[in-house]
Short mmCIF file of C-alpha atoms in Angstrom, two decimals:
data_model
loop_
_atom_site.label_atom_id
_atom_site.label_comp_id
_atom_site.label_asym_id
_atom_site.label_seq_id
_atom_site.Cartn_x
_atom_site.Cartn_y
_atom_site.Cartn_z
CA GLY A 1 -10.38 -9.74 -11.66
CA ARG A 2 -11.98 -7.86 -8.79
CA ALA A 3 -9.67 -4.87 -9.28
CA ALA A 4 -10.81 -4.56 -12.89
CA ILE A 5 -14.48 -4.66 -11.90
CA LEU A 6 -13.96 -2.12 -9.12
CA TYR A 7 -11.95 0.14 -11.43
CA GLN A 8 -14.72 0.05 -14.03
CA LEU A 9 -17.38 0.87 -11.42
CA LEU A 10 -15.47 3.80 -9.90
CA ASP A 11 -13.80 5.32 -12.95
CA GLY A 12 -16.51 7.94 -13.47
CA TYR A 13 -15.91 9.39 -9.99
CA SER A 14 -12.28 10.49 -10.31
CA ASP A 15 -13.07 14.12 -9.42
CA ARG A 16 -14.81 13.19 -6.17
CA TRP A 17 -13.62 12.82 -2.60
CA VAL A 18 -14.22 9.65 -0.58
CA LEU A 19 -16.01 10.42 2.67
CA VAL A 20 -17.09 7.91 5.31
CA GLY A 21 -19.79 8.34 7.91
CA TYR A 22 -21.72 11.31 6.49
CA GLY A 23 -18.46 13.07 5.72
CA ALA A 24 -17.02 12.69 9.21
CA VAL A 25 -13.94 10.83 7.95
CA PRO A 26 -12.30 11.90 4.67
CA TRP A 27 -10.39 9.19 2.80
CA GLY A 28 -9.03 11.45 0.10
CA PRO A 29 -9.53 11.86 -3.61
CA MET A 30 -11.10 8.98 -5.51
CA ALA A 31 -8.44 9.61 -8.15
CA ARG A 32 -5.81 8.21 -5.75
CA ALA A 33 -7.83 5.02 -5.25
CA LEU A 34 -8.24 4.75 -9.02
CA GLY A 35 -4.48 5.25 -9.44
CA ILE A 36 -3.83 2.38 -7.05
CA LEU A 37 -6.33 0.17 -8.89
CA ALA A 38 -4.84 1.10 -12.29
CA SER A 39 -1.38 0.26 -10.91
CA THR A 40 -2.66 -3.12 -9.74
CA LEU A 41 -3.91 -3.73 -13.27
CA SER A 42 -0.60 -2.52 -14.82
CA ARG A 43 -2.45 0.29 -16.58
CA TRP A 44 0.50 2.59 -16.08
CA SER A 45 -0.57 5.62 -18.11
CA GLU A 46 -4.03 5.61 -16.52
CA ALA A 47 -2.46 5.28 -13.07
CA GLU A 48 -0.14 8.21 -13.77
CA ALA A 49 -3.07 10.40 -14.86
CA HIS A 50 -5.11 9.46 -11.78
CA PHE A 51 -2.24 10.19 -9.41
CA GLN A 52 -1.65 13.57 -11.04
CA ARG A 53 -5.37 14.36 -10.69
CA ALA A 54 -5.32 13.30 -7.02
CA LEU A 55 -2.26 15.46 -6.41
CA ASP A 56 -3.94 18.46 -8.06
CA LEU A 57 -7.08 17.98 -5.95
CA SER A 58 -5.10 17.57 -2.72
CA GLU A 59 -2.92 20.61 -3.36
CA ARG A 60 -5.90 22.73 -4.41
CA ILE A 61 -7.52 22.33 -0.99
CA GLY A 62 -4.18 22.54 0.81
CA SER A 63 -4.33 19.03 2.27
CA LEU A 64 -0.76 18.08 3.12
CA PRO A 65 -1.64 14.58 4.41
CA PHE A 66 -3.46 13.62 1.20
CA THR A 67 -0.68 15.20 -0.84
CA ALA A 68 1.87 13.02 0.98
CA TRP A 69 -0.19 9.83 0.55
CA THR A 70 -0.69 10.56 -3.14
CA LEU A 71 3.01 11.22 -3.70
CA ASP A 72 3.84 7.95 -1.96
CA SER A 73 1.32 5.97 -4.02
CA HIS A 74 2.57 7.53 -7.24
CA ALA A 75 6.18 6.77 -6.29
CA ARG A 76 5.29 3.14 -5.59
CA MET A 77 3.62 2.86 -9.00
CA LEU A 78 6.72 4.23 -10.71
CA ALA A 79 8.97 1.85 -8.77
CA ALA A 80 6.75 -1.09 -9.76
CA ARG A 81 6.72 -0.06 -13.42
CA GLY A 82 10.52 0.28 -13.32
CA GLY A 83 11.06 2.10 -16.62
CA GLY A 84 14.16 4.08 -17.57
CA ARG A 85 13.52 7.27 -15.58
CA ASP A 86 10.92 5.74 -13.24
CA ARG A 87 13.32 4.97 -10.40
CA ALA A 88 14.66 8.53 -10.25
CA ARG A 89 11.15 9.99 -10.40
CA ALA A 90 9.96 7.52 -7.74
CA ALA A 91 12.78 8.60 -5.44
CA ASP A 92 11.95 12.29 -5.99
CA LEU A 93 8.26 11.79 -5.23
CA ALA A 94 9.08 9.64 -2.20
CA ARG A 95 11.43 12.37 -0.90
CA ARG A 96 8.66 14.96 -1.21
CA ALA A 97 6.23 12.62 0.56
CA ASN A 98 8.82 11.98 3.25
CA GLU A 99 9.42 15.69 3.86
CA ILE A 100 5.70 16.34 4.23
CA SER A 101 4.95 13.28 6.34
CA SER A 102 7.95 13.87 8.63
CA GLY A 103 6.94 17.48 9.12
CA LEU A 104 3.38 16.47 10.03
CA GLY A 105 4.42 13.69 12.39
CA MET A 106 2.99 10.97 10.12
CA GLU A 107 5.49 8.43 11.41
CA ILE A 108 4.27 5.33 9.59
CA LEU A 109 4.14 7.06 6.20
CA SER A 110 7.48 8.71 6.90
CA ARG A 111 9.09 5.31 7.55
CA GLN A 112 7.44 3.81 4.47
CA THR A 113 8.62 6.61 2.21
CA TRP A 114 12.14 6.42 3.64
CA SER A 115 12.17 2.69 2.92
CA LEU A 116 11.09 3.39 -0.66
CA ILE A 117 13.75 6.08 -1.10
CA THR A 118 16.50 3.72 0.00
CA SER A 119 15.27 0.83 -2.16
CA VAL A 120 14.95 2.57 -5.56
#
């Protein structure tokens, strides 16, 4: 229930970036958070659109960390949905996230994406 309320409150901000502490700490595109909420609510097509938007925003500013996190979140949504081609797409996105996160030394995300790759 709370996810649905939060999703409704934040949905109009999908083109924005989440910043904490007067912009000192960026948390990434709101679209990624909305994708995660939509996934929680099993709103798969909305989640897919939000993750694509978050990926576009991250790539446009050249943010490899946010690109990797978005790819991982999108891959997890696809794995949870589990449709016909979803597992293969999830593995592809997780591989891309793993390549980026490994190259940047993002060890926790790298391990998480590797675990996802081997489980789908």
